[in-house]
Short mmCIF file of C-alpha atoms in Angstrom, two decimals:
data_model
loop_
_atom_site.label_atom_id
_atom_site.label_comp_id
_atom_site.label_asym_id
_atom_site.label_seq_id
_atom_site.Cartn_x
_atom_site.Cartn_y
_atom_site.Cartn_z
CA UNK A 9 55.62 -134.95 -17.55
CA UNK A 10 54.97 -134.02 -13.54
CA UNK A 11 52.07 -135.86 -12.10
CA UNK A 12 50.54 -135.49 -8.62
CA UNK A 13 47.85 -137.93 -8.13
CA UNK A 14 45.86 -137.63 -4.88
CA UNK A 15 43.48 -139.87 -2.95
CA UNK A 16 39.57 -139.44 -3.69
CA UNK A 17 37.10 -138.13 -2.21
CA UNK A 18 36.98 -138.64 1.66
CA UNK A 19 33.63 -138.17 4.24
CA UNK A 20 34.52 -139.15 7.69
CA UNK A 21 32.88 -138.22 11.09
CA UNK A 22 33.68 -135.23 13.90
CA UNK A 23 36.29 -136.21 15.73
CA UNK A 24 38.19 -139.16 13.18
CA UNK A 25 41.76 -138.84 11.39
CA UNK A 26 41.93 -139.47 7.78
CA UNK A 27 45.07 -139.54 5.59
CA UNK A 28 45.84 -138.39 2.23
CA UNK A 29 47.92 -139.58 -0.32
CA UNK A 30 49.42 -137.88 -3.38
CA UNK A 31 51.31 -140.55 -5.72
CA UNK A 32 54.20 -138.47 -7.86
CA UNK A 33 55.54 -139.49 -11.26
CA UNK A 34 57.40 -137.60 -13.93
CA UNK A 35 60.80 -136.70 -11.97
CA UNK A 36 62.73 -137.38 -8.97
CA UNK A 37 60.71 -137.72 -5.96
CA UNK A 38 63.12 -136.61 -3.89
CA UNK A 39 64.62 -133.47 -5.87
CA UNK A 40 61.39 -131.25 -4.85
CA UNK A 41 59.70 -130.69 -2.02
CA UNK A 42 56.10 -131.59 -1.65
CA UNK A 43 53.51 -128.90 -0.45
CA UNK A 44 50.67 -128.92 0.87
CA UNK A 45 47.31 -126.28 0.72
CA UNK A 46 43.87 -126.25 2.12
CA UNK A 47 40.58 -124.75 -0.51
CA UNK A 48 37.60 -124.28 1.85
CA UNK A 49 34.58 -124.13 -0.81
CA UNK A 50 34.16 -120.65 -2.20
CA UNK A 51 37.66 -119.28 -0.84
CA UNK A 52 40.72 -118.96 -0.94
CA UNK A 53 43.92 -121.11 -0.67
CA UNK A 54 45.96 -121.34 2.40
CA UNK A 55 49.79 -123.11 2.54
CA UNK A 56 49.44 -126.23 5.15
CA UNK A 57 53.34 -126.89 4.78
CA UNK A 58 55.90 -128.92 2.79
CA UNK A 59 58.01 -131.86 3.63
CA UNK A 60 61.71 -132.61 2.07
CA UNK A 61 61.03 -136.08 0.75
CA UNK A 62 65.05 -137.04 1.16
CA UNK A 63 65.19 -136.15 4.38
CA UNK A 64 61.93 -136.01 6.15
CA UNK A 65 62.90 -132.60 7.29
CA UNK A 66 58.76 -130.54 7.69
CA UNK A 67 57.67 -126.96 8.02
CA UNK A 68 54.07 -125.97 9.01
CA UNK A 69 52.87 -123.13 8.95
CA UNK A 70 51.39 -122.20 12.14
CA UNK A 71 48.03 -122.43 11.72
CA UNK A 72 48.27 -126.49 10.83
CA UNK A 73 50.84 -127.29 13.43
CA UNK A 74 48.44 -129.49 15.98
CA UNK A 75 46.18 -130.35 12.36
CA UNK A 76 48.37 -131.72 10.09
CA UNK A 77 50.97 -134.26 9.76
CA UNK A 78 53.34 -134.82 6.66
CA UNK A 79 55.47 -137.80 5.90
CA UNK A 80 56.61 -139.71 2.61
CA UNK A 81 57.24 -143.15 1.54
CA UNK A 82 59.91 -142.95 -1.07
CA UNK A 83 60.11 -146.65 -2.09
CA UNK A 84 56.36 -145.43 -3.53
CA UNK A 85 56.80 -141.84 -4.63
CA UNK A 86 53.94 -141.46 -1.87
CA UNK A 87 53.59 -138.18 -0.21
CA UNK A 88 51.15 -138.53 2.85
CA UNK A 89 49.01 -135.31 4.71
CA UNK A 90 46.95 -136.65 8.16
CA UNK A 91 44.93 -134.58 9.76
CA UNK A 92 43.49 -134.97 13.07
CA UNK A 93 40.85 -134.20 15.39
CA UNK A 94 38.57 -133.35 12.48
CA UNK A 95 35.52 -130.57 12.90
CA UNK A 96 33.47 -128.81 9.90
CA UNK A 97 36.03 -126.52 9.74
CA UNK A 98 38.51 -128.78 8.45
CA UNK A 99 36.15 -129.38 5.34
CA UNK A 100 37.90 -128.26 2.26
CA UNK A 101 39.43 -129.52 -0.71
CA UNK A 102 43.53 -130.41 -0.06
CA UNK A 103 45.80 -130.10 -2.82
CA UNK A 104 49.53 -131.62 -2.87
CA UNK A 105 51.62 -129.05 -4.51
CA UNK A 106 55.08 -129.47 -6.10
CA UNK A 107 56.05 -125.65 -5.42
CA UNK A 108 53.73 -123.51 -7.06
CA UNK A 109 53.91 -124.55 -10.30
CA UNK A 110 53.00 -128.22 -10.16
CA UNK A 111 49.36 -129.26 -8.54
CA UNK A 112 47.93 -132.63 -8.08
CA UNK A 113 44.00 -132.88 -8.78
CA UNK A 114 42.76 -132.12 -4.64
CA UNK A 115 41.19 -134.65 -2.65
CA UNK A 116 38.01 -133.27 -1.24
CA UNK A 117 37.71 -134.15 2.26
CA UNK A 118 33.32 -133.66 4.12
CA UNK A 119 33.68 -134.14 7.94
CA UNK A 120 30.03 -134.75 8.53
CA UNK A 121 28.24 -137.58 10.95
CA UNK B 14 51.72 -113.48 7.76
CA UNK B 15 52.10 -111.74 5.03
CA UNK B 16 48.79 -110.51 3.39
CA UNK B 17 48.33 -110.24 -0.12
CA UNK B 18 45.17 -107.92 -1.33
CA UNK B 19 43.90 -108.03 -4.85
CA UNK B 20 41.77 -105.85 -6.42
CA UNK B 21 39.42 -105.74 -7.74
CA UNK B 22 36.99 -109.07 -5.62
CA UNK B 23 35.75 -109.56 -9.54
CA UNK B 24 35.71 -108.36 -12.94
CA UNK B 25 33.16 -108.58 -15.82
CA UNK B 26 34.50 -108.85 -19.38
CA UNK B 27 33.40 -108.94 -23.15
CA UNK B 28 35.46 -111.62 -25.31
CA UNK B 29 38.63 -109.60 -26.96
CA UNK B 30 38.53 -106.60 -23.74
CA UNK B 31 41.94 -106.43 -22.13
CA UNK B 32 41.85 -106.42 -18.45
CA UNK B 33 44.04 -105.56 -15.16
CA UNK B 34 44.30 -106.87 -11.98
CA UNK B 35 46.02 -105.39 -8.90
CA UNK B 36 47.66 -107.21 -6.06
CA UNK B 37 49.50 -105.74 -3.34
CA UNK B 38 51.38 -107.08 -0.20
CA UNK B 39 51.44 -105.83 3.42
CA UNK B 40 55.51 -106.72 3.15
CA UNK B 41 57.92 -106.23 0.53
CA UNK B 42 58.35 -109.20 -1.60
CA UNK B 43 62.19 -108.64 -2.44
CA UNK B 44 63.97 -112.30 -0.98
CA UNK B 45 67.75 -111.72 0.30
CA UNK B 46 68.91 -113.06 -2.81
CA UNK B 47 67.24 -110.18 -4.92
CA UNK B 48 64.83 -111.88 -6.75
CA UNK B 49 60.57 -111.50 -5.81
CA UNK B 50 58.66 -114.50 -5.07
CA UNK B 51 55.50 -113.28 -6.53
CA UNK B 52 53.26 -115.33 -8.60
CA UNK B 53 50.17 -115.56 -10.78
CA UNK B 54 48.10 -118.74 -10.67
CA UNK B 55 43.96 -119.04 -12.19
CA UNK B 56 41.70 -121.81 -11.45
CA UNK B 57 39.13 -122.48 -14.06
CA UNK B 58 36.06 -123.63 -12.81
CA UNK B 59 36.24 -127.10 -11.09
CA UNK B 60 40.04 -127.23 -11.90
CA UNK B 61 43.28 -127.13 -9.75
CA UNK B 62 45.31 -123.81 -9.47
CA UNK B 63 47.91 -123.62 -12.75
CA UNK B 64 50.34 -121.21 -12.43
CA UNK B 65 50.53 -118.57 -15.24
CA UNK B 66 53.49 -116.37 -14.09
CA UNK B 67 56.32 -116.80 -11.62
CA UNK B 68 58.63 -114.27 -10.31
CA UNK B 69 56.96 -111.34 -11.13
CA UNK B 70 56.81 -111.18 -14.82
CA UNK B 71 58.17 -114.73 -16.13
CA UNK B 72 55.66 -116.52 -18.39
CA UNK B 73 55.24 -120.87 -17.47
CA UNK B 74 55.63 -122.81 -20.46
CA UNK B 75 52.83 -122.82 -22.74
CA UNK B 76 51.11 -119.29 -21.24
CA UNK B 77 50.49 -116.83 -24.39
CA UNK B 78 51.96 -113.55 -24.35
CA UNK B 79 48.35 -112.22 -23.86
CA UNK B 80 49.60 -112.60 -20.16
CA UNK B 81 51.71 -110.43 -18.76
CA UNK B 82 53.15 -109.30 -15.13
CA UNK B 83 54.12 -106.33 -14.15
CA UNK B 84 55.48 -104.40 -10.75
CA UNK B 85 58.01 -104.29 -7.83
CA UNK B 86 58.54 -104.08 -3.75
CA UNK B 87 54.47 -104.38 -2.58
CA UNK B 88 52.57 -103.57 -5.81
CA UNK B 89 51.97 -105.26 -8.78
CA UNK B 90 49.58 -106.28 -12.13
CA UNK B 91 48.42 -108.77 -13.96
CA UNK B 92 47.11 -107.98 -17.56
CA UNK B 93 45.66 -110.38 -19.65
CA UNK B 94 45.25 -108.37 -23.07
CA UNK B 95 42.55 -109.73 -25.51
CA UNK B 96 40.87 -111.59 -23.25
CA UNK B 97 39.74 -115.32 -24.47
CA UNK B 98 37.03 -117.81 -23.36
CA UNK B 99 39.29 -119.66 -21.92
CA UNK B 100 41.10 -117.32 -19.62
CA UNK B 101 37.67 -117.29 -17.28
CA UNK B 102 38.15 -118.08 -13.85
CA UNK B 103 39.67 -117.25 -10.66
CA UNK B 104 42.95 -115.21 -10.64
CA UNK B 105 44.78 -115.67 -7.78
CA UNK B 106 48.34 -113.74 -6.49
CA UNK B 107 50.86 -115.29 -4.30
CA UNK B 108 53.56 -114.43 -2.22
CA UNK B 109 56.68 -117.46 -1.93
CA UNK B 110 59.22 -114.90 -0.32
CA UNK B 111 57.96 -114.87 3.27
CA UNK B 112 57.34 -117.78 5.34
CA UNK B 113 54.59 -118.83 5.10
CA UNK B 114 53.65 -118.58 1.75
CA UNK B 115 50.14 -116.65 1.29
CA UNK B 116 47.27 -116.25 -1.43
CA UNK B 117 45.58 -113.41 -2.44
CA UNK B 118 41.64 -113.68 -2.35
CA UNK B 119 40.87 -114.05 -6.20
CA UNK B 120 39.62 -112.17 -8.57
CA UNK B 121 36.62 -114.31 -10.67
CA UNK B 122 37.10 -112.95 -14.28
CA UNK B 123 33.58 -113.53 -15.48
CA UNK B 124 31.64 -112.48 -19.34
CA UNK B 125 30.01 -109.50 -19.41
#
């Protein structure tokens, strides 16, 4: 069965960066794009972007182009999202998804000094 | 970006009651291939969202037929018949026809 296992919660300082991971299993990793979605506390969902694990091609929501960088490691079936220059506005739960059908358990990022 | 407007923001229901949630988009969601990429997801408390319905009316595997989706172009509805306790949570509509994908603000289904 398809499973997306995300990294644990992170507490990071303002101005720092954080790299989240999403390990895929149960299917051929390179056959499907991996998407990332942001959910601020108590709020709705925002689509950040996707990566094609086969080619490394990425496509970002304009809002997140200077915030997020998506990469993959095909050897470990893992996708990554690095968030840079963090502020309190970046405090949220971040999900990796395989389309809208399969979701990871989410990683809570808290930005605080 | 396509704006997805969901109503109502919240619903209080009794077990066994039926409810409907509306989702309206700012643009038609019919893609160039003729398909409509409008989906419904449920996020139960403390959990990740789970897709229930894809492309307007197709139930995902394991989703009971108490759930149904209808609509076209810019106007869509999710109906839940005979609500059960496990149906409680926040329902989101989502469109993946246009770039970037966008979500409604959610409808919180609570027990009366």
